[in-house]
PDB file of C-alpha atoms in Angstrom:
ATOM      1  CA  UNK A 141     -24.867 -33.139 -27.416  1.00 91.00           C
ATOM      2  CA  UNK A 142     -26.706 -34.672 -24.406  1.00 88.00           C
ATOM      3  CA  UNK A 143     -27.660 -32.534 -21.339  1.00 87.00           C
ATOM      4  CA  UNK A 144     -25.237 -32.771 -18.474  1.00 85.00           C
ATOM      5  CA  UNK A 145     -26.633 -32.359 -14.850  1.00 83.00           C
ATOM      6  CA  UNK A 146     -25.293 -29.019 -13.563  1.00 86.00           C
ATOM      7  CA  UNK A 147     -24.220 -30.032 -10.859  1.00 84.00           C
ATOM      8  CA  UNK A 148     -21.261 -31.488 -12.302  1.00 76.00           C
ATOM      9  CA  UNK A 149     -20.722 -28.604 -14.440  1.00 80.00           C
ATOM     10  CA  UNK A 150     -17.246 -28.116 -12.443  1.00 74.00           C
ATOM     11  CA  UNK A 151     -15.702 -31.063 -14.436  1.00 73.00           C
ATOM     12  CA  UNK A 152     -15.883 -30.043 -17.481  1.00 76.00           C
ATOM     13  CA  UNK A 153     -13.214 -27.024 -16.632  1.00 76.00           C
ATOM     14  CA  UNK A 154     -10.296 -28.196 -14.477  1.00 67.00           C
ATOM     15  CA  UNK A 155      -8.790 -25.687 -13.069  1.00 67.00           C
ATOM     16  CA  UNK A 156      -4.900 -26.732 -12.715  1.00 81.00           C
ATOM     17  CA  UNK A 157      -2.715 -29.444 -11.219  1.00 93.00           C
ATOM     18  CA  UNK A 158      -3.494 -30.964  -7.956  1.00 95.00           C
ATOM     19  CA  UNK A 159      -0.739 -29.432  -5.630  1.00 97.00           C
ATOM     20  CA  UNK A 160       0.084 -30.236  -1.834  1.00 98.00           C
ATOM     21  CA  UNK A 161       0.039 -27.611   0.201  1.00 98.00           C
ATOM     22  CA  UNK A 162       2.564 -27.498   3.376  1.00 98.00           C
ATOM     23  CA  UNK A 163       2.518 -25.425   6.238  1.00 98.00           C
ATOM     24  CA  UNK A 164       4.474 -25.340   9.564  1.00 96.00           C
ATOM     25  CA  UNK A 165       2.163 -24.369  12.914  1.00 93.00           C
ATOM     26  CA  UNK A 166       4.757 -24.125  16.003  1.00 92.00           C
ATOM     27  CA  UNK A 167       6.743 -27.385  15.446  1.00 93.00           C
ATOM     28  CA  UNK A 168       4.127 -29.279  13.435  1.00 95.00           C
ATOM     29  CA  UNK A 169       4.587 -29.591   9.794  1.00 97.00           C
ATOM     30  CA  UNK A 170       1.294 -30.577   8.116  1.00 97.00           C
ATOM     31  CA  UNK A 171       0.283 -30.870   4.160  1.00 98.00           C
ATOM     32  CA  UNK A 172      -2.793 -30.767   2.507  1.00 97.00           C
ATOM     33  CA  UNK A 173      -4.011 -31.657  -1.156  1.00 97.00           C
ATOM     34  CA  UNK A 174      -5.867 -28.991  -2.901  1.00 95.00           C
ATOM     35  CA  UNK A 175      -7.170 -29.673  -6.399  1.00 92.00           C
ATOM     36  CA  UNK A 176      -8.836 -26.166  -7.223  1.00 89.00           C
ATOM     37  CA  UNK A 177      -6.357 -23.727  -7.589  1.00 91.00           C
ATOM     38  CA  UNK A 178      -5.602 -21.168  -9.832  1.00 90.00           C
ATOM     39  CA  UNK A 179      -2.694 -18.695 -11.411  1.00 90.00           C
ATOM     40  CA  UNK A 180      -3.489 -14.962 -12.257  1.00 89.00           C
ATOM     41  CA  UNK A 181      -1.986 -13.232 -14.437  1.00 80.00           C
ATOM     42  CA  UNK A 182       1.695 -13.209 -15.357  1.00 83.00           C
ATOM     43  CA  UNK A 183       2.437 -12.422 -11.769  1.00 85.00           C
ATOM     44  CA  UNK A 184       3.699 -14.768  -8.835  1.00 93.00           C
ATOM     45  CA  UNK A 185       0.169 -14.551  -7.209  1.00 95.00           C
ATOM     46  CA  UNK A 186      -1.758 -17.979  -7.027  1.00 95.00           C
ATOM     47  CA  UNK A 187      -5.247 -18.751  -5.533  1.00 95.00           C
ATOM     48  CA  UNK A 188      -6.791 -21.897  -3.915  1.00 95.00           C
ATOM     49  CA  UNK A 189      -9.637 -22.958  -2.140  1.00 93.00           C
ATOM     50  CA  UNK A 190      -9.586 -24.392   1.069  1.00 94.00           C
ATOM     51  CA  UNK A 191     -11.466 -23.166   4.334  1.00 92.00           C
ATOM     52  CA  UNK A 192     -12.094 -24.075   7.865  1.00 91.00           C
ATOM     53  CA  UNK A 193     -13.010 -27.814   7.232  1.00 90.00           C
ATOM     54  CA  UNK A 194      -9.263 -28.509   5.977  1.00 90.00           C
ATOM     55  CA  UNK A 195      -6.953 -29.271   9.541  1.00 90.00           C
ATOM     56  CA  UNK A 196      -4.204 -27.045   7.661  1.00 92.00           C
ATOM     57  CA  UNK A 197      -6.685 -23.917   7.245  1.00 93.00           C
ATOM     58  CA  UNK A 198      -6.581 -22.652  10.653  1.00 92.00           C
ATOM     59  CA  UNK A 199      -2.498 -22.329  10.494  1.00 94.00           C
ATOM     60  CA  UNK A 200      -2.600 -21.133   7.132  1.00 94.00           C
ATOM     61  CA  UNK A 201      -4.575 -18.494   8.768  1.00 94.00           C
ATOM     62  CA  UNK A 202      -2.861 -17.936  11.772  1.00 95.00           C
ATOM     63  CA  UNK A 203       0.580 -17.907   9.942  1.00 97.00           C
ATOM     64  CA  UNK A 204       0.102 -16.391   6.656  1.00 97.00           C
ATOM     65  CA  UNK A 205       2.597 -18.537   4.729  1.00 98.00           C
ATOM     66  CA  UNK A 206       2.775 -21.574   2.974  1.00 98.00           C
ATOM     67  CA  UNK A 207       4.477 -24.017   0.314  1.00 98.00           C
ATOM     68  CA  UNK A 208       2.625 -24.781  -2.901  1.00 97.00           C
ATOM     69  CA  UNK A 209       4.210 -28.303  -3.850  1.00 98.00           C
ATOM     70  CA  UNK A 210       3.500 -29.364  -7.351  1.00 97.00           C
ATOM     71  CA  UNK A 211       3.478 -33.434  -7.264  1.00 98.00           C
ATOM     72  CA  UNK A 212       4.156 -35.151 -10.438  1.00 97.00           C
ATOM     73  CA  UNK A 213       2.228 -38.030 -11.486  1.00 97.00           C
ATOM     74  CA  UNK A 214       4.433 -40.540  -9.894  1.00 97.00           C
ATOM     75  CA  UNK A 215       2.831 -39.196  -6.678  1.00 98.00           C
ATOM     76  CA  UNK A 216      -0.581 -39.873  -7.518  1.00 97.00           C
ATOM     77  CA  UNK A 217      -1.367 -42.708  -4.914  1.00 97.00           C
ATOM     78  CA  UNK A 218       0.683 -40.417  -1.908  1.00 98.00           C
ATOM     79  CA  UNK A 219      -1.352 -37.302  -2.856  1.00 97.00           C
ATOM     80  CA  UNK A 220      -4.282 -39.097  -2.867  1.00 97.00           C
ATOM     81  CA  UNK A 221      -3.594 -40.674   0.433  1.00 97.00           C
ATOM     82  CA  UNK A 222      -3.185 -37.064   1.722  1.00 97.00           C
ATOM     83  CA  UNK A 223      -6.275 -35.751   0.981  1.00 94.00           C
ATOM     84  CA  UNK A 224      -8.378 -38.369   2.612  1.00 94.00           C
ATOM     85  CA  UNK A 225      -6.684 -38.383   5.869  1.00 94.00           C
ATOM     86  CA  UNK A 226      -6.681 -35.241   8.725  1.00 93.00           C
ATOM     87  CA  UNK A 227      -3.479 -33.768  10.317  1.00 93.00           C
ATOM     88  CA  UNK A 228      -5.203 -33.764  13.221  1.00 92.00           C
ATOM     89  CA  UNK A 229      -4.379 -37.523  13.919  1.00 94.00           C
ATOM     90  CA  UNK A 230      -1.737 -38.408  11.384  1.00 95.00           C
ATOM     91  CA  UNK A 231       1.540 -37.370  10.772  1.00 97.00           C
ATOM     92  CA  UNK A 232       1.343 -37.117   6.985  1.00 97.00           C
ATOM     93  CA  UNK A 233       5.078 -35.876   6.292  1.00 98.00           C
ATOM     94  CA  UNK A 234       6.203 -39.921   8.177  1.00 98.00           C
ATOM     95  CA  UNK A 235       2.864 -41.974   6.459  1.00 98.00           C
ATOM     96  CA  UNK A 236       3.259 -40.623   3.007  1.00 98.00           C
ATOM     97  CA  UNK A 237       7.021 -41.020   3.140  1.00 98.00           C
ATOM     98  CA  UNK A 238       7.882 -37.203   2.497  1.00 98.00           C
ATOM     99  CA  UNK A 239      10.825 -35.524   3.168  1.00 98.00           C
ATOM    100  CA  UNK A 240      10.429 -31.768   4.474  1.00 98.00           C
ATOM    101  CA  UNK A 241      12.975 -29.750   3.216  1.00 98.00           C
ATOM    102  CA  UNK A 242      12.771 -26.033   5.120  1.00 97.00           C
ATOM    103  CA  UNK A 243      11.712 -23.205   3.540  1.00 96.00           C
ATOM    104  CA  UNK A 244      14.457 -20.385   2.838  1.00 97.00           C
ATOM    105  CA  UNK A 245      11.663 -17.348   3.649  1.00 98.00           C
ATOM    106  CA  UNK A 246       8.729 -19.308   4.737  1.00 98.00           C
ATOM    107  CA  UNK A 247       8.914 -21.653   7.879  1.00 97.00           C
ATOM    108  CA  UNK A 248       6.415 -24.049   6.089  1.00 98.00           C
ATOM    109  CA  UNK A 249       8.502 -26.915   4.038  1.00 98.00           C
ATOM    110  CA  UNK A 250       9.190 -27.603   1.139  1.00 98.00           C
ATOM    111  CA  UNK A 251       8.540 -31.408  -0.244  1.00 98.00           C
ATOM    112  CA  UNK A 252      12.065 -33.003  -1.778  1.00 98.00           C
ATOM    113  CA  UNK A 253      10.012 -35.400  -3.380  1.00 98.00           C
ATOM    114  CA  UNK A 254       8.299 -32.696  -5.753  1.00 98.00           C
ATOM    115  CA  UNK A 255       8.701 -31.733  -8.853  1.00 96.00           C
ATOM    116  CA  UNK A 256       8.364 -27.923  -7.420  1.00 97.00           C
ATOM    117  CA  UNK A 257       7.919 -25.569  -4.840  1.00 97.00           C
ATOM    118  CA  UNK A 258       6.939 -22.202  -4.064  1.00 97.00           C
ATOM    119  CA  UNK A 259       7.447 -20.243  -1.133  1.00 97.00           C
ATOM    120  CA  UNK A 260       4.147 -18.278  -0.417  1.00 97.00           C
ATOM    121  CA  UNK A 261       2.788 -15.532   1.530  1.00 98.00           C
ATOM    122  CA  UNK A 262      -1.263 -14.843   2.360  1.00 98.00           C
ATOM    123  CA  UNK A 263      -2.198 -11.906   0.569  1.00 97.00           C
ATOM    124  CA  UNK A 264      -5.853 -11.921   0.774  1.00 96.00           C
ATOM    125  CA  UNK A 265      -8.893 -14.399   2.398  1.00 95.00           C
ATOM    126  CA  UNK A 266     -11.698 -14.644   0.404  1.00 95.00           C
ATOM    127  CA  UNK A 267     -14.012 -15.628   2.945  1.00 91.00           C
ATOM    128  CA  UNK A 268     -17.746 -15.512   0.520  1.00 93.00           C
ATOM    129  CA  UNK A 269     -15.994 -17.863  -1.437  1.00 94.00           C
ATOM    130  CA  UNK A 270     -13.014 -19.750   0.698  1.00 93.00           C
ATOM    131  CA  UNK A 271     -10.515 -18.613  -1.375  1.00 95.00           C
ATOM    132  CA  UNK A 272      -6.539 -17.980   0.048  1.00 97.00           C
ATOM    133  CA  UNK A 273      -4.676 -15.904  -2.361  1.00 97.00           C
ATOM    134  CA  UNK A 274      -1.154 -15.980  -2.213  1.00 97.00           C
ATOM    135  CA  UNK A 275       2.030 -14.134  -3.637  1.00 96.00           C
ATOM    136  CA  UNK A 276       4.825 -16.666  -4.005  1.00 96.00           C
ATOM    137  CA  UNK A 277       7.910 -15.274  -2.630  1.00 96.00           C
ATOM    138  CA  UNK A 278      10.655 -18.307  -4.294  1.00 96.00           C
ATOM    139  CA  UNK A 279      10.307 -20.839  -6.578  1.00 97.00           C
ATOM    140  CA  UNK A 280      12.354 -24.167  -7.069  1.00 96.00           C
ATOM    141  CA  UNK A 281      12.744 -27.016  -9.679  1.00 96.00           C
ATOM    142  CA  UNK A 282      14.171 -30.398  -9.531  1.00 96.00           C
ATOM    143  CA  UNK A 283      15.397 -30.642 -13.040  1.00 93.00           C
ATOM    144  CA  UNK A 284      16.375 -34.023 -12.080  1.00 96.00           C
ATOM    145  CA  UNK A 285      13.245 -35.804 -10.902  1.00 96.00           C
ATOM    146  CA  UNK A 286      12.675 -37.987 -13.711  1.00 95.00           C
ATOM    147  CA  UNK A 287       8.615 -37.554 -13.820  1.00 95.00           C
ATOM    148  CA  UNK A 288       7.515 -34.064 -14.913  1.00 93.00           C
ATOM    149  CA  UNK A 289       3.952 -34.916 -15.618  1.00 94.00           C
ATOM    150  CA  UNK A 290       1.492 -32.870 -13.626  1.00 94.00           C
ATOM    151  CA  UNK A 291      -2.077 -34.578 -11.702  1.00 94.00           C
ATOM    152  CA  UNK A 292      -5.134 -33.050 -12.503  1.00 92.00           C
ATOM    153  CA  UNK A 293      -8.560 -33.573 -11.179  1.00 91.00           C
ATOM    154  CA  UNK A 294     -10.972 -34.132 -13.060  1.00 86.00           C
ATOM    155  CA  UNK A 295     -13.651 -33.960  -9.425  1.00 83.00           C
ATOM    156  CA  UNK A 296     -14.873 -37.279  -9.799  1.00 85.00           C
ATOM    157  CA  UNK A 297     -12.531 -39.191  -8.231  1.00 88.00           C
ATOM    158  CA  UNK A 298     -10.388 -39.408 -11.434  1.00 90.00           C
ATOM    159  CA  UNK A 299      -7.073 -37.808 -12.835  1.00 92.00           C
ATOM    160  CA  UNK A 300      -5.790 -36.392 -15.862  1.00 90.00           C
ATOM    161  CA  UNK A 301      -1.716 -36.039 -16.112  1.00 92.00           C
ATOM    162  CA  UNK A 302      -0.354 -34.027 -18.529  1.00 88.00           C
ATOM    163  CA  UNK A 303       0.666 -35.118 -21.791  1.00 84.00           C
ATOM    164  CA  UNK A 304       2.698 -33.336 -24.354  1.00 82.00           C
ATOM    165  CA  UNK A 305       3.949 -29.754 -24.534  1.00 81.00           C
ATOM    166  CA  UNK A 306       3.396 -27.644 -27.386  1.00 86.00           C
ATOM    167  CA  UNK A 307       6.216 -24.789 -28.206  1.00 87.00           C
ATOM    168  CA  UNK A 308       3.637 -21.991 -29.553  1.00 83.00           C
ATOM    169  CA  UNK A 309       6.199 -19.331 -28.063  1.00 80.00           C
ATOM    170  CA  UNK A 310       7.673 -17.751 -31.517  1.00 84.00           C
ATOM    171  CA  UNK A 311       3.858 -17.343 -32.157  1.00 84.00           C
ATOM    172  CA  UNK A 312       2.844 -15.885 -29.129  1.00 79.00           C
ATOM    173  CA  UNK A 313       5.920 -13.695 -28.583  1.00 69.00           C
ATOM    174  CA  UNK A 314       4.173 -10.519 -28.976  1.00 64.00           C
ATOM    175  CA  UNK A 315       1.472 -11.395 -26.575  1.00 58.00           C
ATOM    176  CA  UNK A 316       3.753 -12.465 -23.776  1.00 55.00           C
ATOM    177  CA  UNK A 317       5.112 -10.470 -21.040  1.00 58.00           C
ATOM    178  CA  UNK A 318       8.606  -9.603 -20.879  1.00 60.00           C
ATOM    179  CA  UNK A 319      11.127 -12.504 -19.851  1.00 56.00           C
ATOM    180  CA  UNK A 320       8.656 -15.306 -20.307  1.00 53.00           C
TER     181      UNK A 320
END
């Protein structure tokens, strides 16, 4: 093995898929892509890292509710785009082309042209380590949008999308949590 600097330590572990993150401040619709998120447990509780830097932080903070949009990989070039522009001078929803679809319990919207969303609600700020944690109130799936691979970031400036599925389930079964 040769030595890696530890500095980029963090891409050796990615952490999930690259998601967009919408939220809704007065009439303003905004959206955000956040690379280092996270799920715990078997519960509908997420966690990402974002902080005052990101434009969408301060209503994320102010509102307490979001939408975690999960992007396939047919996205890649929009969700890029995203995340190196501000919503403080562009309307991302009209550059990228994205159709807000609103929320049923959140006013934050959903994204029609992802392959998921979930409703969210701020359960905790992590402020030591900029971390929003968040209890997802609905979830939805396009079972028609034809992509289904997820983006991953590798934190170099490249991607990873997901490749196939393994069915371990019949092994796992005692391990798993009811209804899974």
């Amino acid at each position: 093995m040769r030595q890696l600097k530890l500095s980029r330590a963090f891409t050796l572990i990615e952490p999930g898929p690259v998601v967009l993150v919408t939220t809704r401040d007065g009439d303003t619709n905004n959206v955000m892509t956040i690379s280092w998120t996270m799920v715990m447990d078997f519960t509908p509780v997420f966690a990402l890292t974002t902080g005052p830097w990101n434009h969408s932080f301060a209503a994320l903070k102010r509102t307490r509710e979001c939408v975690i949009a999960v992007p396939a990989v047919d996205l890649l070039d929009r969700v890029v785009g995203i995340g190196t522009c501000s919503g403080t001078d562009t309307d991302k929803f009209a550059k990228f082309k994205l159709t807000a679809v609103p929320g049923k319990l959140v006013k934050a919207p959903l994204i029609k042209e992802c392959v998921a969303n979930i409703e969210c609600k701020v359960v905790d700020l992590v402020d030591k380590h900029n971390i929003v944690v968040l209890e997802g109130v609905a979830a939805y799936v396009d079972p028609t949008h034809k992509e289904k691979r997820m983006i991953h970031a590798v934190g170099d400036g490249t991607f990873v999308a997901d490749g196939r599925r393994f069915d371990r389930r019949k092994m796992m079964a005692s391990k798993l949590p009811e209804g899974l």
